[in-house]
PDB file of C-alpha atoms in Angstrom:
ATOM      1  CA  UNK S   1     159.479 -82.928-177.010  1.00  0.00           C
ATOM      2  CA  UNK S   2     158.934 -86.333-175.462  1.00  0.00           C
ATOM      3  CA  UNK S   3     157.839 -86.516-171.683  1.00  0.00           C
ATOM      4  CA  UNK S   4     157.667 -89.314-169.962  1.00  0.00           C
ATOM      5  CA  UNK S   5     155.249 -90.027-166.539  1.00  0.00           C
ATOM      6  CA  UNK S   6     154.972 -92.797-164.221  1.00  0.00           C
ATOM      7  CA  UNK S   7     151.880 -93.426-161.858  1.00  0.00           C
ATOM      8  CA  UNK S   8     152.056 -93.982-158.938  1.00  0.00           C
ATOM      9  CA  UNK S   9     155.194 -92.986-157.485  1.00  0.00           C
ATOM     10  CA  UNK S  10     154.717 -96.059-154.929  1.00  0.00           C
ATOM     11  CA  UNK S  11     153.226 -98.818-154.298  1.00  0.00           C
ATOM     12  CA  UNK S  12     152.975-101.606-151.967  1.00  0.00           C
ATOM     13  CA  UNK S  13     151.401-104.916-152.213  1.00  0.00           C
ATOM     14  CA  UNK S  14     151.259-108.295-150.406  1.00  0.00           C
ATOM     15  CA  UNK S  15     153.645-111.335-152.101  1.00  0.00           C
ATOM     16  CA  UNK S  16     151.608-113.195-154.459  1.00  0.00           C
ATOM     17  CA  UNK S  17     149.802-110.308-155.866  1.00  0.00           C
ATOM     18  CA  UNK S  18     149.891-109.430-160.018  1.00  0.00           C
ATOM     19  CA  UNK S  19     150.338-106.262-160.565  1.00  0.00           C
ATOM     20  CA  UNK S  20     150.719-103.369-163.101  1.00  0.00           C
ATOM     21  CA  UNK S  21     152.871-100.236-163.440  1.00  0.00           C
ATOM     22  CA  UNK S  22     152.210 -97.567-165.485  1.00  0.00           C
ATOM     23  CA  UNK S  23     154.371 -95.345-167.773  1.00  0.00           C
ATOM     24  CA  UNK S  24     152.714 -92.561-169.971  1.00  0.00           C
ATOM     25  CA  UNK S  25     154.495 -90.982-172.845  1.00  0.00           C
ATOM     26  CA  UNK S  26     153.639 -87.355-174.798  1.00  0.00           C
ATOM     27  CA  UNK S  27     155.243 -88.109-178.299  1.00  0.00           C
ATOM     28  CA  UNK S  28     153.590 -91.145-180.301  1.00  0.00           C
ATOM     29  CA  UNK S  29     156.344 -91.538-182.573  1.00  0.00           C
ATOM     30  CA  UNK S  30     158.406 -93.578-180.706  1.00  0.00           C
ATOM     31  CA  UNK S  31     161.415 -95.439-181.279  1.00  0.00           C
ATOM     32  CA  UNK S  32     161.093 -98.037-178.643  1.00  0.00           C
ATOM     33  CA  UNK S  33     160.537 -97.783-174.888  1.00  0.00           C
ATOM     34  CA  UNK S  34     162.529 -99.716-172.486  1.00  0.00           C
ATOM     35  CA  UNK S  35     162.036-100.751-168.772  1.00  0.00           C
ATOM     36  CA  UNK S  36     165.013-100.795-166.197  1.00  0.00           C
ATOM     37  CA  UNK S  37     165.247-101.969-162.170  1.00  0.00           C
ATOM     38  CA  UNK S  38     166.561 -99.821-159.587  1.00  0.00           C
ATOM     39  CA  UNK S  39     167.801-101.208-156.261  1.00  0.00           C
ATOM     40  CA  UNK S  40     168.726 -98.975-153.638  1.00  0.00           C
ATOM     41  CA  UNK S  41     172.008 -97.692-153.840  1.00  0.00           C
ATOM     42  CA  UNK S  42     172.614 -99.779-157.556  1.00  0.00           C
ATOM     43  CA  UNK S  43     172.813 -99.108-161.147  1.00  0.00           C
ATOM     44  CA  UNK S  44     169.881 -99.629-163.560  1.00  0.00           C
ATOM     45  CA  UNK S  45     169.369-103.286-164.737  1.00  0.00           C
ATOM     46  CA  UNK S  46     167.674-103.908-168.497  1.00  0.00           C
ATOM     47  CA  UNK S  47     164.507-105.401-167.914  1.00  0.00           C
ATOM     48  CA  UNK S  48     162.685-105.104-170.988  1.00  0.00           C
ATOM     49  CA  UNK S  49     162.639-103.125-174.470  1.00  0.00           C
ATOM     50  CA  UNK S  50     159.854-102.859-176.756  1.00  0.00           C
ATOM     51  CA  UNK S  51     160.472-101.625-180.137  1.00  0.00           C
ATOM     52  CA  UNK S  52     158.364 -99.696-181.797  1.00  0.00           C
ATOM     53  CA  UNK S  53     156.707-102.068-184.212  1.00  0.00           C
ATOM     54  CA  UNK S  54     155.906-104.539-181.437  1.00  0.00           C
ATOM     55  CA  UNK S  55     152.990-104.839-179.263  1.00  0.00           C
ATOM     56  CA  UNK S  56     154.482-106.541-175.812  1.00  0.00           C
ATOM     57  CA  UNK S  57     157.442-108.125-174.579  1.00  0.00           C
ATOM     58  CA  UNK S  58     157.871-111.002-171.911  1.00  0.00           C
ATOM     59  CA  UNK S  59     160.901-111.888-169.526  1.00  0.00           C
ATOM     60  CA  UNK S  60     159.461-114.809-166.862  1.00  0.00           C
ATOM     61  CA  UNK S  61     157.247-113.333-165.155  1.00  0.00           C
ATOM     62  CA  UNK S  62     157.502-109.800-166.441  1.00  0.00           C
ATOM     63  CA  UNK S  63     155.432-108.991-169.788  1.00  0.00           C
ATOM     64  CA  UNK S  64     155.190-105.073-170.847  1.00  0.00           C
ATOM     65  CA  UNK S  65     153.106-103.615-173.155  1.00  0.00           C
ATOM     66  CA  UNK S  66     153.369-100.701-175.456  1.00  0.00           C
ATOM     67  CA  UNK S  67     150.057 -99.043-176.922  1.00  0.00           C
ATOM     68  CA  UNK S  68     151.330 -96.053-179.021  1.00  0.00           C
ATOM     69  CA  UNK S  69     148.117 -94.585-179.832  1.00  0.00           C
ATOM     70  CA  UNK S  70     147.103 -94.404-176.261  1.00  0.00           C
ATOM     71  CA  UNK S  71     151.127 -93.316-175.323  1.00  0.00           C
ATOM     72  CA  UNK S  72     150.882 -96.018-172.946  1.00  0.00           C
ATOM     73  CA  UNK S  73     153.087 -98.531-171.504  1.00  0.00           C
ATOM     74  CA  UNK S  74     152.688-100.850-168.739  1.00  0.00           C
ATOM     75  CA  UNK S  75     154.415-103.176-167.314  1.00  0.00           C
ATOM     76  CA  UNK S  76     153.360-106.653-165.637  1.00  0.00           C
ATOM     77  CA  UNK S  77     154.276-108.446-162.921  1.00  0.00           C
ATOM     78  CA  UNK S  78     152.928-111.644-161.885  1.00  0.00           C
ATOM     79  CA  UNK S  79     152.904-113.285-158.424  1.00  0.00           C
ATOM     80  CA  UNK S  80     154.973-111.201-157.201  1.00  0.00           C
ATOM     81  CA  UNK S  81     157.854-111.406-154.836  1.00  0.00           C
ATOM     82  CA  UNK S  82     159.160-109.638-151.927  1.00  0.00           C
ATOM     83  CA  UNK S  83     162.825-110.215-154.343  1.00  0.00           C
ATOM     84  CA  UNK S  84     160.723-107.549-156.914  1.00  0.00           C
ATOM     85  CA  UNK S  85     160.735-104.464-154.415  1.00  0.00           C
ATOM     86  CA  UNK S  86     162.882-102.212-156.254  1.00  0.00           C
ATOM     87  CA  UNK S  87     162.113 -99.013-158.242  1.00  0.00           C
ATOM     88  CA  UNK S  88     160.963 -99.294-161.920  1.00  0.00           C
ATOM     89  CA  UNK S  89     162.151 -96.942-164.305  1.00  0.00           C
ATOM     90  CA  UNK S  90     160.716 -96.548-167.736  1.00  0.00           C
ATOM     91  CA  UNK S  91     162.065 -93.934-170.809  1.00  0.00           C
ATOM     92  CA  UNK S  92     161.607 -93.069-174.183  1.00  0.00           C
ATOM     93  CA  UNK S  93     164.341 -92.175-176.894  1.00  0.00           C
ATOM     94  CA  UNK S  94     164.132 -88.270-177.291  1.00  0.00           C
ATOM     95  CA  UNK S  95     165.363 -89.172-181.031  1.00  0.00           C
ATOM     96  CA  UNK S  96     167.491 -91.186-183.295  1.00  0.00           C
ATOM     97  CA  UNK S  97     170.116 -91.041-181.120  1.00  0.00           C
ATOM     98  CA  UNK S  98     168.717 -92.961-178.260  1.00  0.00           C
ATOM     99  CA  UNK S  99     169.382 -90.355-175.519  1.00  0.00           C
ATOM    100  CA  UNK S 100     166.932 -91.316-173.002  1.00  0.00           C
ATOM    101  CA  UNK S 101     164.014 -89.789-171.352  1.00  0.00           C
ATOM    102  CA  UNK S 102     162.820 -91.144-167.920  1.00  0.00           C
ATOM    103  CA  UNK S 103     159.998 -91.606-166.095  1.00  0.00           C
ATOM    104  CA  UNK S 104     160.297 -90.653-162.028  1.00  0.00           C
ATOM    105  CA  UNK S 105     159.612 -94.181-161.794  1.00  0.00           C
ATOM    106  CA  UNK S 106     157.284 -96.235-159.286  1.00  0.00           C
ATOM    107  CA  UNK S 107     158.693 -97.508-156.152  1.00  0.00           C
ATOM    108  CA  UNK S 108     157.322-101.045-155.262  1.00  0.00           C
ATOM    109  CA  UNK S 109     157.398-102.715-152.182  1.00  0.00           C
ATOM    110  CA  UNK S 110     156.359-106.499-152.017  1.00  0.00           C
ATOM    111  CA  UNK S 111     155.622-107.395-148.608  1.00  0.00           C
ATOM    112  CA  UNK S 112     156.297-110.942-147.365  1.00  0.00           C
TER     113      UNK S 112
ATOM    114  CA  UNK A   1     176.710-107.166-168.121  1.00  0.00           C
ATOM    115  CA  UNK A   2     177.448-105.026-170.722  1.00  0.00           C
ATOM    116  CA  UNK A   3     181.219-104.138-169.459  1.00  0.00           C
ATOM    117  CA  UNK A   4     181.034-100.878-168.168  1.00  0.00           C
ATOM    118  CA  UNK A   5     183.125 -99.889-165.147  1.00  0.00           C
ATOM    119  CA  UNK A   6     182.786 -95.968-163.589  1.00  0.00           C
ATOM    120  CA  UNK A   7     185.756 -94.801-161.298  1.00  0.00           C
ATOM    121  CA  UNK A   8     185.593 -93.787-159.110  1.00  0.00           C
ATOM    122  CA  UNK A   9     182.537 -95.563-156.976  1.00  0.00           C
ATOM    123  CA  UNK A  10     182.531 -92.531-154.181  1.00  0.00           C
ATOM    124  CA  UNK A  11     184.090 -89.880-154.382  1.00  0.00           C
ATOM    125  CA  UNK A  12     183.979 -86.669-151.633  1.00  0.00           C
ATOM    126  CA  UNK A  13     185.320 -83.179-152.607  1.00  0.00           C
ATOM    127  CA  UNK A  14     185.177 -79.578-152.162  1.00  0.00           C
ATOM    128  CA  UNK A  15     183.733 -76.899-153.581  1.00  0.00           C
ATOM    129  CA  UNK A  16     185.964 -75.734-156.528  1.00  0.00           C
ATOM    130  CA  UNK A  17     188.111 -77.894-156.965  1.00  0.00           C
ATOM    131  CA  UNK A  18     188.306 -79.970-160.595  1.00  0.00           C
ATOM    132  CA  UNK A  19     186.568 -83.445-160.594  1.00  0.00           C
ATOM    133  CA  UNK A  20     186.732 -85.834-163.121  1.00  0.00           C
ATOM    134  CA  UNK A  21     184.868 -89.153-163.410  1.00  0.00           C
ATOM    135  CA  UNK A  22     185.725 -92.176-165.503  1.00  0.00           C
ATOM    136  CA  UNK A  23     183.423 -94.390-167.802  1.00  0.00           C
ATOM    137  CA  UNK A  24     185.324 -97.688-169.210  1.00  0.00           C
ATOM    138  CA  UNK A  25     183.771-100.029-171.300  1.00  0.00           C
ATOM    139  CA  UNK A  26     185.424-103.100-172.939  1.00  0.00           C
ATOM    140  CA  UNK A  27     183.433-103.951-176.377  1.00  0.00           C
ATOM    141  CA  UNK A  28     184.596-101.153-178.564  1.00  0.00           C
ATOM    142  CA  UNK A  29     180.664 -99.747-178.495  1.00  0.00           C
ATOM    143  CA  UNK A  30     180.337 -96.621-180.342  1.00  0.00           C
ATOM    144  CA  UNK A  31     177.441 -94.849-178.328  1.00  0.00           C
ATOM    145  CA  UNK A  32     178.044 -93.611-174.630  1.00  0.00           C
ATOM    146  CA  UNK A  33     176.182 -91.160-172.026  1.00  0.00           C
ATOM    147  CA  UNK A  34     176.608 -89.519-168.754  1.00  0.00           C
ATOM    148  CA  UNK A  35     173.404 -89.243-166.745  1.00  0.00           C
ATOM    149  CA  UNK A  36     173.070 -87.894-163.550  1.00  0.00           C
ATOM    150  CA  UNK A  37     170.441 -88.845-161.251  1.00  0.00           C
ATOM    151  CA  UNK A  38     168.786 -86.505-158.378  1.00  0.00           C
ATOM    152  CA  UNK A  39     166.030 -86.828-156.191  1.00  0.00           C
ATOM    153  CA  UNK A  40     162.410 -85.232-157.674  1.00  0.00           C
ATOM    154  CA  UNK A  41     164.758 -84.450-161.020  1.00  0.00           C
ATOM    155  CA  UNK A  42     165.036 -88.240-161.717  1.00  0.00           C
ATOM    156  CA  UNK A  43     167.756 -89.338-164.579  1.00  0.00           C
ATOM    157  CA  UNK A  44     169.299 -86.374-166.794  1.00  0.00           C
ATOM    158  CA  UNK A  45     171.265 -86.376-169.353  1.00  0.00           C
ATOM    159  CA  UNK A  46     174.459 -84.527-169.103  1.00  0.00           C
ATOM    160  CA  UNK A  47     176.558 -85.664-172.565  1.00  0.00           C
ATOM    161  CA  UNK A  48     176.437 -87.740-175.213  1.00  0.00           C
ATOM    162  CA  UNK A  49     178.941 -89.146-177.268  1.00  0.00           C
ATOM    163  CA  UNK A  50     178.510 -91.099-180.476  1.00  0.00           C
ATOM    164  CA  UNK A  51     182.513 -92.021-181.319  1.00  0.00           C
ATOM    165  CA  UNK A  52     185.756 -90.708-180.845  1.00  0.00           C
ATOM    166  CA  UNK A  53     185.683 -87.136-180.285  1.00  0.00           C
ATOM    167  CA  UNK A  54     182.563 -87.000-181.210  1.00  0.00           C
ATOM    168  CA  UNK A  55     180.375 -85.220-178.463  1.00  0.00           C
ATOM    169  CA  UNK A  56     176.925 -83.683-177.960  1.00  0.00           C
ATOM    170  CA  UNK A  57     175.265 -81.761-174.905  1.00  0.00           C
ATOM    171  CA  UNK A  58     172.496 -82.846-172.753  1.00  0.00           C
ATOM    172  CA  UNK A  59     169.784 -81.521-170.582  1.00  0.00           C
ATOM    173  CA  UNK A  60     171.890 -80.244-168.197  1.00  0.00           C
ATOM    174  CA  UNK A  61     175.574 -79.561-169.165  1.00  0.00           C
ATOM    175  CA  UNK A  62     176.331 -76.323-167.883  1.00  0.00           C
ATOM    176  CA  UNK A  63     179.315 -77.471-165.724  1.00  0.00           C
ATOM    177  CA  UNK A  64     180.428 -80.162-167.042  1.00  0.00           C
ATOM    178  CA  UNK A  65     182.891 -81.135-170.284  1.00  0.00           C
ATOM    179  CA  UNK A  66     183.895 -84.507-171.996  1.00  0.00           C
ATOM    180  CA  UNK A  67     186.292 -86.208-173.901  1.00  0.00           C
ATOM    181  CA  UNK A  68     186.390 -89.190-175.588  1.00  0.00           C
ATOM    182  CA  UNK A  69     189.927 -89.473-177.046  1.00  0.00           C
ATOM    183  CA  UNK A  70     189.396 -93.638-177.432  1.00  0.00           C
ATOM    184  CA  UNK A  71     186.432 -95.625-177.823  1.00  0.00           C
ATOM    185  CA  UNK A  72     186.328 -97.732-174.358  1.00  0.00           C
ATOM    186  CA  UNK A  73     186.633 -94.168-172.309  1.00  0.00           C
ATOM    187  CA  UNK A  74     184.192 -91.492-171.368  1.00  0.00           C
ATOM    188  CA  UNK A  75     185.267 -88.985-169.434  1.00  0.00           C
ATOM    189  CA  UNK A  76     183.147 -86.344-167.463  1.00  0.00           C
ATOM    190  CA  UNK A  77     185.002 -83.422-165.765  1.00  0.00           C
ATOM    191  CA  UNK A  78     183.722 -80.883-163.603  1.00  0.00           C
ATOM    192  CA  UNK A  79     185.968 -77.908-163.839  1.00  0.00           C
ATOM    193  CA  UNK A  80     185.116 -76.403-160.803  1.00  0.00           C
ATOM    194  CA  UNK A  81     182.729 -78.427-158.912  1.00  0.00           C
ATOM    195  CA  UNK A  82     180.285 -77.351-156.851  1.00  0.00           C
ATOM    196  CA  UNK A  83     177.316 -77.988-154.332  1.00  0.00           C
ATOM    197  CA  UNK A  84     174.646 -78.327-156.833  1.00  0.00           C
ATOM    198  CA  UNK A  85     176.675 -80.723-158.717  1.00  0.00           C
ATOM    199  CA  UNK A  86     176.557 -83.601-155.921  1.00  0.00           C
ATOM    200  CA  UNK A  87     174.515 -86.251-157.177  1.00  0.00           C
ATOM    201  CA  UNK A  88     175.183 -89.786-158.639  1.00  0.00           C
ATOM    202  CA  UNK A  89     176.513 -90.252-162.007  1.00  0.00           C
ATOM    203  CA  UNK A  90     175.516 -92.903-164.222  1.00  0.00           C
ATOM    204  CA  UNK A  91     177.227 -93.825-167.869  1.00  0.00           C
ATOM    205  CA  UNK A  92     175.411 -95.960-170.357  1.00  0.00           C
ATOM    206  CA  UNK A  93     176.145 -97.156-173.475  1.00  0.00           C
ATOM    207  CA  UNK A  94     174.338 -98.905-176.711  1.00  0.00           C
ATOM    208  CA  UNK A  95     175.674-101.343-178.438  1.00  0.00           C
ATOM    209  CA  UNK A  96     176.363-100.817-181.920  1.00  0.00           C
ATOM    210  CA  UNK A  97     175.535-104.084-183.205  1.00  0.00           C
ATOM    211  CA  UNK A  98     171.264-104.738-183.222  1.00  0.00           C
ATOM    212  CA  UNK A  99     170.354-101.760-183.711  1.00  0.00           C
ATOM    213  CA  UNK A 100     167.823-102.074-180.678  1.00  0.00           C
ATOM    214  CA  UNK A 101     168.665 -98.728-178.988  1.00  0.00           C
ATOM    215  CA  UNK A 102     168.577-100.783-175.943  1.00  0.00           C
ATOM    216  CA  UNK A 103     171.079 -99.303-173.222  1.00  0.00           C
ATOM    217  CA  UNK A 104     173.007-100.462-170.560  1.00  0.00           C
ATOM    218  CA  UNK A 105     174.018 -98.829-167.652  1.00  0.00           C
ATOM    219  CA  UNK A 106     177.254 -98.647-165.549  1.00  0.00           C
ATOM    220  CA  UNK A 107     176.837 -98.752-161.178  1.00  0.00           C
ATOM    221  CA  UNK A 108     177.088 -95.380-160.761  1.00  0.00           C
ATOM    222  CA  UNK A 109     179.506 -92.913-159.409  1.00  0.00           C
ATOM    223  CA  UNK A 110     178.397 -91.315-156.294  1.00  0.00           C
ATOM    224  CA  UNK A 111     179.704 -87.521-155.709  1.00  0.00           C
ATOM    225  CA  UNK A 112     179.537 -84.881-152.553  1.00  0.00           C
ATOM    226  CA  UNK A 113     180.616 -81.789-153.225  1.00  0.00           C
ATOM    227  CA  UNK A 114     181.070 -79.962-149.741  1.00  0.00           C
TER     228      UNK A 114
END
């Protein structure tokens, strides 16, 4: 059954910074893994999906990873900006049929 | 903005009384999902529907039903609602062209069960 972890649960950083979240996954053979945004009180916004036969995947400044030896994926984010604080949500397909798992997801803070 | 409207946005009722919550899209997609999200439970699924009448159960369905009697609507009722069932409700849905598995995810449907 696939499980899906994200370290750390938070983290805050000073605008400018590059930095790197982290989602862990149990079950190698995976389908693809995708990356959403969370803002308070909102719905979950697409940032980025990796398929399975691909390494990484880049959106401006935003480039994830996916290593599916390792079950690792991270995700990027340069220079960042206090418009980034938001939580970051990443999740597996359990099977064929896409139903997602998610990570608890990592709640960033960007301070100005 | 992959179409998807949830109604209602807020909704506060009492314990055991019938709830039902509406997913919408406007593409024809095949592939929808009810999620609910709670905090230190994160996003669950609840059902899963892959075409008309076509339905599956989640992680946590106990509770709840669905019906999908036309494509662009989801439905999720809660027959008898109760206190463990406030949370926020999110539908999704994949497009069936692309075969990315990438989903998309409505704004959510916020519900207090007193």
């Amino acid at each position: 059954k696939q499980e899906v972890t994200q370290i750390p649960a938070a983290l805050s950083v000073p605008e400018g910074e590059n930095l790197v979240l982290n989602c862990s996954f149990t079950d190698s053979a995976i389908y693809n893994l995708q990356w959403f945004r969370q803002d308070p009180g909102k719905g979950l916004t697409s940032l980025l999906l990796i398929q399975s036969s691909q390494r990484e995947q880049t959106s401006g400044r935003l480039n994830a990873s996916l290593d599916k030896s390792s079950g690792r994926s991270t995700l990027y984010i340069a220079a960042s900006q206090p418009g980034d604080s938001a939580t970051y949500l990443c999740a597996a397909p359990m099977d064929s049929s896409y139903k997602l798992i998610f990570g608890s997801g990592t709640r960033l803070l960007v301070r100005p | 903005d992959a179409g998807i409207t949830q109604s209602p946005r807020h909704k506060v009722t009492e314990t055991g009384t019938p709830v039902t919550l509406r997913c919408h899209q406007t593409e024809n997609h095949r592939y929808m999902y009810w999620y609910r999200q709670d905090p230190g439970h994160g996003l669950r699924l609840i059902h899963y529907s892959y075409g008309v009448k076509d339905t599956d159960k989640g992680e946590v369905s106990d509770g709840y039903s669905v019906s999908r009697s036309k494509t662009e609507d989801f439905l999720l009722t809660l027959e008898s609602a109760t206190s463990s069932q406030t949370s926020v409700y999110f539908c999704a849905l994949r497009p069936t062209g692309g075969n990315t598995g990438e989903l998309f995810f409505g704004e959510g449907s916020r519900l207090t069960v007193l």
